[in-house]
Amino acid sequence: MPIFMLFGIYSTEAMKNISPERTKKAVELIEKNGENYLASEKIRLQGLFARAKGNNEEAIKLLESAQQIAIGMSALSYRCRAAEDLAELYRSQNRIEDAERLIQMAH
């Protein structure tokens, strides 16, 4: 039976309602099935989850890592998604110039 995973843009509020067990299961499935092309998305989701739990330092590290992995994969859409999430986090910290520079570099 095939397994399908949906990845998207999630608000911080929406991420608060996602169970840690479900997130862990999704990450485990990606790792188990060797879905290397989803590595950036896996780390991006972990970053969003860290942010939703109030761990902004960890979220920044994970989102930066997701962006770097996407760059290494030449995966522009994944890079943009990670950059947009990181920019949103920067804006929430009043780091407007960092957010704008990040978005300009990603697009």
mmCIF file of N, CA and C in Angstrom:
data_model
loop_
_atom_site.group_PDB
_atom_site.id
_atom_site.type_symbol
_atom_site.label_atom_id
_atom_site.label_comp_id
_atom_site.label_asym_id
_atom_site.label_seq_id
_atom_site.Cartn_x
_atom_site.Cartn_y
_atom_site.Cartn_z
ATOM 1 N N MET A 1 0.849 -1.174 0.000
ATOM 2 C CA MET A 1 0.000 0.000 0.000
ATOM 3 C C MET A 1 0.894 1.238 0.000
ATOM 4 N N PRO A 2 0.684 2.161 -0.933
ATOM 5 C CA PRO A 2 1.520 3.364 -0.982
ATOM 6 C C PRO A 2 1.212 4.299 0.183
ATOM 7 N N ILE A 3 2.236 5.032 0.575
ATOM 8 C CA ILE A 3 2.095 6.037 1.622
ATOM 9 C C ILE A 3 2.320 7.393 0.986
ATOM 10 N N PHE A 4 1.419 8.313 1.224
ATOM 11 C CA PHE A 4 1.537 9.650 0.684
ATOM 12 C C PHE A 4 1.703 10.636 1.826
ATOM 13 N N MET A 5 2.601 11.585 1.640
ATOM 14 C CA MET A 5 2.795 12.636 2.632
ATOM 15 C C MET A 5 2.554 13.973 1.959
ATOM 16 N N LEU A 6 1.883 14.834 2.660
ATOM 17 C CA LEU A 6 1.629 16.164 2.137
ATOM 18 C C LEU A 6 2.503 17.152 2.876
ATOM 19 N N PHE A 7 3.196 17.980 2.127
ATOM 20 C CA PHE A 7 4.022 19.014 2.720
ATOM 21 C C PHE A 7 3.467 20.351 2.262
ATOM 22 N N GLY A 8 3.467 21.296 3.142
ATOM 23 C CA GLY A 8 2.920 22.600 2.792
ATOM 24 C C GLY A 8 3.460 23.668 3.700
ATOM 25 N N ILE A 9 2.847 24.807 3.620
ATOM 26 C CA ILE A 9 3.211 25.928 4.460
ATOM 27 C C ILE A 9 2.260 25.914 5.645
ATOM 28 N N TYR A 10 2.813 25.847 6.817
ATOM 29 C CA TYR A 10 2.015 25.755 8.026
ATOM 30 C C TYR A 10 2.258 26.976 8.889
ATOM 31 N N SER A 11 1.196 27.541 9.420
ATOM 32 C CA SER A 11 1.348 28.672 10.339
ATOM 33 C C SER A 11 1.833 28.154 11.680
ATOM 34 N N THR A 12 2.426 29.055 12.460
ATOM 35 C CA THR A 12 2.883 28.679 13.788
ATOM 36 C C THR A 12 1.723 28.178 14.621
ATOM 37 N N GLU A 13 0.581 28.821 14.481
ATOM 38 C CA GLU A 13 -0.603 28.407 15.232
ATOM 39 C C GLU A 13 -1.030 26.986 14.846
ATOM 40 N N ALA A 14 -1.001 26.692 13.555
ATOM 41 C CA ALA A 14 -1.383 25.360 13.094
ATOM 42 C C ALA A 14 -0.400 24.306 13.598
ATOM 43 N N MET A 15 0.886 24.654 13.645
ATOM 44 C CA MET A 15 1.898 23.707 14.101
ATOM 45 C C MET A 15 1.724 23.347 15.569
ATOM 46 N N LYS A 16 1.138 24.237 16.359
ATOM 47 C CA LYS A 16 0.930 23.949 17.774
ATOM 48 C C LYS A 16 -0.030 22.786 17.983
ATOM 49 N N ASN A 17 -0.882 22.535 16.997
ATOM 50 C CA ASN A 17 -1.884 21.485 17.113
ATOM 51 C C ASN A 17 -1.438 20.146 16.536
ATOM 52 N N ILE A 18 -0.244 20.092 15.998
ATOM 53 C CA ILE A 18 0.264 18.848 15.428
ATOM 54 C C ILE A 18 0.907 18.033 16.539
ATOM 55 N N SER A 19 0.567 16.771 16.599
ATOM 56 C CA SER A 19 1.096 15.945 17.679
ATOM 57 C C SER A 19 2.565 15.618 17.411
ATOM 58 N N PRO A 20 3.364 15.623 18.470
ATOM 59 C CA PRO A 20 4.778 15.258 18.310
ATOM 60 C C PRO A 20 4.941 13.835 17.784
ATOM 61 N N GLU A 21 4.043 12.953 18.176
ATOM 62 C CA GLU A 21 4.131 11.567 17.731
ATOM 63 C C GLU A 21 3.930 11.455 16.215
ATOM 64 N N ARG A 22 2.981 12.233 15.705
ATOM 65 C CA ARG A 22 2.710 12.187 14.263
ATOM 66 C C ARG A 22 3.887 12.760 13.471
ATOM 67 N N THR A 23 4.466 13.834 13.982
ATOM 68 C CA THR A 23 5.631 14.421 13.321
ATOM 69 C C THR A 23 6.791 13.437 13.337
ATOM 70 N N LYS A 24 7.012 12.806 14.469
ATOM 71 C CA LYS A 24 8.087 11.823 14.585
ATOM 72 C C LYS A 24 7.863 10.662 13.622
ATOM 73 N N LYS A 25 6.625 10.221 13.500
ATOM 74 C CA LYS A 25 6.304 9.115 12.589
ATOM 75 C C LYS A 25 6.589 9.498 11.135
ATOM 76 N N ALA A 26 6.240 10.722 10.757
ATOM 77 C CA ALA A 26 6.507 11.177 9.387
ATOM 78 C C ALA A 26 8.006 11.209 9.107
ATOM 79 N N VAL A 27 8.777 11.714 10.063
ATOM 80 C CA VAL A 27 10.234 11.759 9.908
ATOM 81 C C VAL A 27 10.796 10.344 9.805
ATOM 82 N N GLU A 28 10.312 9.440 10.638
ATOM 83 C CA GLU A 28 10.778 8.056 10.600
ATOM 84 C C GLU A 28 10.466 7.388 9.264
ATOM 85 N N LEU A 29 9.283 7.670 8.709
ATOM 86 C CA LEU A 29 8.931 7.103 7.399
ATOM 87 C C LEU A 29 9.853 7.604 6.305
ATOM 88 N N ILE A 30 10.163 8.890 6.347
ATOM 89 C CA ILE A 30 11.077 9.458 5.345
ATOM 90 C C ILE A 30 12.433 8.778 5.455
ATOM 91 N N GLU A 31 12.931 8.625 6.684
ATOM 92 C CA GLU A 31 14.240 7.999 6.882
ATOM 93 C C GLU A 31 14.216 6.517 6.513
ATOM 94 N N LYS A 32 13.166 5.825 6.897
ATOM 95 C CA LYS A 32 13.053 4.383 6.633
ATOM 96 C C LYS A 32 13.025 4.097 5.130
ATOM 97 N N ASN A 33 12.284 4.905 4.398
ATOM 98 C CA ASN A 33 12.116 4.663 2.964
ATOM 99 C C ASN A 33 13.240 5.259 2.132
ATOM 100 N N GLY A 34 14.198 5.897 2.790
ATOM 101 C CA GLY A 34 15.332 6.450 2.058
ATOM 102 C C GLY A 34 14.948 7.564 1.112
ATOM 103 N N GLU A 35 13.961 8.334 1.497
ATOM 104 C CA GLU A 35 13.478 9.420 0.640
ATOM 105 C C GLU A 35 14.411 10.624 0.760
ATOM 106 N N ASN A 36 15.603 10.503 0.212
ATOM 107 C CA ASN A 36 16.601 11.559 0.343
ATOM 108 C C ASN A 36 16.174 12.869 -0.305
ATOM 109 N N TYR A 37 15.342 12.791 -1.303
ATOM 110 C CA TYR A 37 14.900 14.017 -1.943
ATOM 111 C C TYR A 37 13.995 14.835 -1.020
ATOM 112 N N LEU A 38 13.527 14.211 0.073
ATOM 113 C CA LEU A 38 12.701 14.918 1.052
ATOM 114 C C LEU A 38 13.498 15.371 2.275
ATOM 115 N N ALA A 39 14.809 15.235 2.241
ATOM 116 C CA ALA A 39 15.629 15.586 3.406
ATOM 117 C C ALA A 39 15.417 17.033 3.825
ATOM 118 N N SER A 40 15.386 17.930 2.881
ATOM 119 C CA SER A 40 15.194 19.344 3.204
ATOM 120 C C SER A 40 13.828 19.585 3.832
ATOM 121 N N GLU A 41 12.808 18.940 3.295
ATOM 122 C CA GLU A 41 11.454 19.104 3.836
ATOM 123 C C GLU A 41 11.351 18.506 5.238
ATOM 124 N N LYS A 42 12.006 17.391 5.467
ATOM 125 C CA LYS A 42 11.985 16.771 6.788
ATOM 126 C C LYS A 42 12.558 17.732 7.825
ATOM 127 N N ILE A 43 13.682 18.314 7.512
ATOM 128 C CA ILE A 43 14.328 19.224 8.455
ATOM 129 C C ILE A 43 13.533 20.518 8.589
ATOM 130 N N ARG A 44 12.927 20.976 7.494
ATOM 131 C CA ARG A 44 12.088 22.184 7.560
ATOM 132 C C ARG A 44 10.916 21.947 8.503
ATOM 133 N N LEU A 45 10.272 20.797 8.404
ATOM 134 C CA LEU A 45 9.154 20.483 9.297
ATOM 135 C C LEU A 45 9.605 20.407 10.748
ATOM 136 N N GLN A 46 10.777 19.846 10.985
ATOM 137 C CA GLN A 46 11.302 19.805 12.344
ATOM 138 C C GLN A 46 11.541 21.220 12.864
ATOM 139 N N GLY A 47 12.008 22.106 11.968
ATOM 140 C CA GLY A 47 12.216 23.500 12.351
ATOM 141 C C GLY A 47 10.915 24.205 12.691
ATOM 142 N N LEU A 48 9.888 23.966 11.898
ATOM 143 C CA LEU A 48 8.586 24.562 12.183
ATOM 144 C C LEU A 48 8.026 24.046 13.501
ATOM 145 N N PHE A 49 8.239 22.776 13.746
ATOM 146 C CA PHE A 49 7.749 22.201 14.989
ATOM 147 C C PHE A 49 8.505 22.791 16.184
ATOM 148 N N ALA A 50 9.816 22.971 16.047
ATOM 149 C CA ALA A 50 10.610 23.592 17.117
ATOM 150 C C ALA A 50 10.122 25.010 17.390
ATOM 151 N N ARG A 51 9.823 25.735 16.338
ATOM 152 C CA ARG A 51 9.319 27.100 16.513
ATOM 153 C C ARG A 51 7.977 27.100 17.230
ATOM 154 N N ALA A 52 7.108 26.189 16.847
ATOM 155 C CA ALA A 52 5.790 26.118 17.474
ATOM 156 C C ALA A 52 5.902 25.813 18.961
ATOM 157 N N LYS A 53 6.955 25.125 19.328
ATOM 158 C CA LYS A 53 7.176 24.789 20.743
ATOM 159 C C LYS A 53 7.960 25.890 21.464
ATOM 160 N N GLY A 54 8.261 26.986 20.762
ATOM 161 C CA GLY A 54 8.935 28.118 21.392
ATOM 162 C C GLY A 54 10.448 28.049 21.389
ATOM 163 N N ASN A 55 11.021 27.081 20.681
ATOM 164 C CA ASN A 55 12.476 26.939 20.619
ATOM 165 C C ASN A 55 12.989 27.599 19.344
ATOM 166 N N ASN A 56 13.046 28.926 19.353
ATOM 167 C CA ASN A 56 13.415 29.670 18.148
ATOM 168 C C ASN A 56 14.860 29.447 17.720
ATOM 169 N N GLU A 57 15.776 29.277 18.670
ATOM 170 C CA GLU A 57 17.177 29.039 18.302
ATOM 171 C C GLU A 57 17.318 27.734 17.528
ATOM 172 N N GLU A 58 16.671 26.692 18.013
ATOM 173 C CA GLU A 58 16.706 25.406 17.317
ATOM 174 C C GLU A 58 16.007 25.510 15.965
ATOM 175 N N ALA A 59 14.903 26.235 15.925
ATOM 176 C CA ALA A 59 14.165 26.418 14.669
ATOM 177 C C ALA A 59 15.042 27.101 13.631
ATOM 178 N N ILE A 60 15.774 28.130 14.033
ATOM 179 C CA ILE A 60 16.653 28.830 13.092
ATOM 180 C C ILE A 60 17.714 27.889 12.549
ATOM 181 N N LYS A 61 18.343 27.114 13.418
ATOM 182 C CA LYS A 61 19.367 26.154 12.972
ATOM 183 C C LYS A 61 18.789 25.151 11.975
ATOM 184 N N LEU A 62 17.628 24.619 12.294
ATOM 185 C CA LEU A 62 17.014 23.622 11.415
ATOM 186 C C LEU A 62 16.588 24.223 10.082
ATOM 187 N N LEU A 63 15.992 25.410 10.105
ATOM 188 C CA LEU A 63 15.549 26.036 8.857
ATOM 189 C C LEU A 63 16.736 26.450 7.991
ATOM 190 N N GLU A 64 17.813 26.905 8.614
ATOM 191 C CA GLU A 64 19.028 27.214 7.847
ATOM 192 C C GLU A 64 19.594 25.941 7.227
ATOM 193 N N SER A 65 19.582 24.862 7.990
ATOM 194 C CA SER A 65 20.068 23.587 7.483
ATOM 195 C C SER A 65 19.206 23.087 6.324
ATOM 196 N N ALA A 66 17.892 23.199 6.454
ATOM 197 C CA ALA A 66 16.981 22.789 5.379
ATOM 198 C C ALA A 66 17.267 23.573 4.107
ATOM 199 N N GLN A 67 17.516 24.863 4.266
ATOM 200 C CA GLN A 67 17.804 25.694 3.096
ATOM 201 C C GLN A 67 19.122 25.261 2.445
ATOM 202 N N GLN A 68 20.143 24.988 3.246
ATOM 203 C CA GLN A 68 21.433 24.571 2.693
ATOM 204 C C GLN A 68 21.335 23.220 1.984
ATOM 205 N N ILE A 69 20.582 22.306 2.541
ATOM 206 C CA ILE A 69 20.391 21.003 1.889
ATOM 207 C C ILE A 69 19.686 21.190 0.557
ATOM 208 N N ALA A 70 18.671 22.038 0.532
ATOM 209 C CA ALA A 70 17.942 22.294 -0.718
ATOM 210 C C ALA A 70 18.858 22.921 -1.765
ATOM 211 N N ILE A 71 19.725 23.814 -1.335
ATOM 212 C CA ILE A 71 20.686 24.425 -2.270
ATOM 213 C C ILE A 71 21.586 23.339 -2.847
ATOM 214 N N GLY A 72 22.074 22.453 -1.985
ATOM 215 C CA GLY A 72 22.930 21.363 -2.447
ATOM 216 C C GLY A 72 22.243 20.414 -3.404
ATOM 217 N N MET A 73 20.930 20.315 -3.278
ATOM 218 C CA MET A 73 20.141 19.445 -4.152
ATOM 219 C C MET A 73 19.655 20.172 -5.405
ATOM 220 N N SER A 74 19.942 21.472 -5.495
ATOM 221 C CA SER A 74 19.417 22.314 -6.572
ATOM 222 C C SER A 74 17.896 22.259 -6.611
ATOM 223 N N ALA A 75 17.299 22.238 -5.422
ATOM 224 C CA ALA A 75 15.846 22.151 -5.286
ATOM 225 C C ALA A 75 15.306 23.527 -4.906
ATOM 226 N N LEU A 76 15.037 24.330 -5.932
ATOM 227 C CA LEU A 76 14.639 25.719 -5.703
ATOM 228 C C LEU A 76 13.360 25.838 -4.882
ATOM 229 N N SER A 77 12.369 25.007 -5.158
ATOM 230 C CA SER A 77 11.111 25.131 -4.419
ATOM 231 C C SER A 77 11.305 24.833 -2.938
ATOM 232 N N TYR A 78 12.117 23.817 -2.612
ATOM 233 C CA TYR A 78 12.383 23.507 -1.206
ATOM 234 C C TYR A 78 13.204 24.616 -0.559
ATOM 235 N N ARG A 79 14.136 25.180 -1.336
ATOM 236 C CA ARG A 79 14.943 26.294 -0.797
ATOM 237 C C ARG A 79 14.042 27.477 -0.463
ATOM 238 N N CYS A 80 13.135 27.802 -1.366
ATOM 239 C CA CYS A 80 12.235 28.931 -1.142
ATOM 240 C C CYS A 80 11.325 28.692 0.060
ATOM 241 N N ARG A 81 10.853 27.493 0.214
ATOM 242 C CA ARG A 81 9.973 27.189 1.351
ATOM 243 C C ARG A 81 10.707 27.372 2.676
ATOM 244 N N ALA A 82 11.932 26.845 2.744
ATOM 245 C CA ALA A 82 12.723 26.998 3.968
ATOM 246 C C ALA A 82 13.050 28.467 4.214
ATOM 247 N N ALA A 83 13.385 29.187 3.149
ATOM 248 C CA ALA A 83 13.716 30.608 3.278
ATOM 249 C C ALA A 83 12.502 31.413 3.744
ATOM 250 N N GLU A 84 11.340 31.115 3.210
ATOM 251 C CA GLU A 84 10.130 31.837 3.616
ATOM 252 C C GLU A 84 9.796 31.581 5.085
ATOM 253 N N ASP A 85 9.948 30.349 5.530
ATOM 254 C CA ASP A 85 9.686 30.039 6.939
ATOM 255 C C ASP A 85 10.700 30.722 7.852
ATOM 256 N N LEU A 86 11.963 30.720 7.436
ATOM 257 C CA LEU A 86 12.995 31.376 8.229
ATOM 258 C C LEU A 86 12.782 32.886 8.248
ATOM 259 N N ALA A 87 12.402 33.447 7.116
ATOM 260 C CA ALA A 87 12.131 34.886 7.048
ATOM 261 C C ALA A 87 10.956 35.263 7.952
ATOM 262 N N GLU A 88 9.946 34.422 7.999
ATOM 263 C CA GLU A 88 8.807 34.684 8.888
ATOM 264 C C GLU A 88 9.257 34.692 10.346
ATOM 265 N N LEU A 89 10.139 33.766 10.688
ATOM 266 C CA LEU A 89 10.672 33.723 12.049
ATOM 267 C C LEU A 89 11.491 34.976 12.338
ATOM 268 N N TYR A 90 12.331 35.385 11.384
ATOM 269 C CA TYR A 90 13.107 36.618 11.556
ATOM 270 C C TYR A 90 12.183 37.827 11.746
ATOM 271 N N ARG A 91 11.128 37.898 10.949
ATOM 272 C CA ARG A 91 10.191 39.032 11.085
ATOM 273 C C ARG A 91 9.544 39.046 12.465
ATOM 274 N N SER A 92 9.240 37.891 12.992
ATOM 275 C CA SER A 92 8.637 37.825 14.325
ATOM 276 C C SER A 92 9.603 38.303 15.405
ATOM 277 N N GLN A 93 10.888 38.303 15.083
ATOM 278 C CA GLN A 93 11.917 38.773 16.007
ATOM 279 C C GLN A 93 12.360 40.203 15.666
ATOM 280 N N ASN A 94 11.615 40.857 14.788
ATOM 281 C CA ASN A 94 11.930 42.216 14.324
ATOM 282 C C ASN A 94 13.274 42.294 13.601
ATOM 283 N N ARG A 95 13.664 41.218 12.979
ATOM 284 C CA ARG A 95 14.888 41.184 12.164
ATOM 285 C C ARG A 95 14.483 41.352 10.699
ATOM 286 N N ILE A 96 13.879 42.486 10.418
ATOM 287 C CA ILE A 96 13.286 42.749 9.107
ATOM 288 C C ILE A 96 14.324 42.714 7.989
ATOM 289 N N GLU A 97 15.479 43.350 8.200
ATOM 290 C CA GLU A 97 16.512 43.374 7.155
ATOM 291 C C GLU A 97 17.022 41.972 6.845
ATOM 292 N N ASP A 98 17.199 41.159 7.879
ATOM 293 C CA ASP A 98 17.626 39.764 7.666
ATOM 294 C C ASP A 98 16.578 39.007 6.859
ATOM 295 N N ALA A 99 15.314 39.216 7.194
ATOM 296 C CA ALA A 99 14.223 38.530 6.488
ATOM 297 C C ALA A 99 14.190 38.939 5.022
ATOM 298 N N GLU A 100 14.288 40.240 4.760
ATOM 299 C CA GLU A 100 14.247 40.718 3.373
ATOM 300 C C GLU A 100 15.432 40.204 2.567
ATOM 301 N N ARG A 101 16.623 40.233 3.159
ATOM 302 C CA ARG A 101 17.820 39.755 2.458
ATOM 303 C C ARG A 101 17.685 38.262 2.141
ATOM 304 N N LEU A 102 17.164 37.500 3.072
ATOM 305 C CA LEU A 102 16.989 36.068 2.885
ATOM 306 C C LEU A 102 16.054 35.772 1.718
ATOM 307 N N ILE A 103 14.942 36.467 1.668
ATOM 308 C CA ILE A 103 13.974 36.257 0.593
ATOM 309 C C ILE A 103 14.562 36.674 -0.751
ATOM 310 N N GLN A 104 15.280 37.779 -0.791
ATOM 311 C CA GLN A 104 15.899 38.233 -2.042
ATOM 312 C C GLN A 104 16.906 37.210 -2.557
ATOM 313 N N MET A 105 17.685 36.637 -1.646
ATOM 314 C CA MET A 105 18.678 35.640 -2.062
ATOM 315 C C MET A 105 18.014 34.365 -2.552
ATOM 316 N N ALA A 106 16.914 33.982 -1.945
ATOM 317 C CA ALA A 106 16.251 32.723 -2.306
ATOM 318 C C ALA A 106 15.528 32.801 -3.642
ATOM 319 N N HIS A 107 15.026 33.959 -3.968
ATOM 320 C CA HIS A 107 14.265 34.090 -5.210
ATOM 321 C C HIS A 107 15.182 34.658 -6.244
#
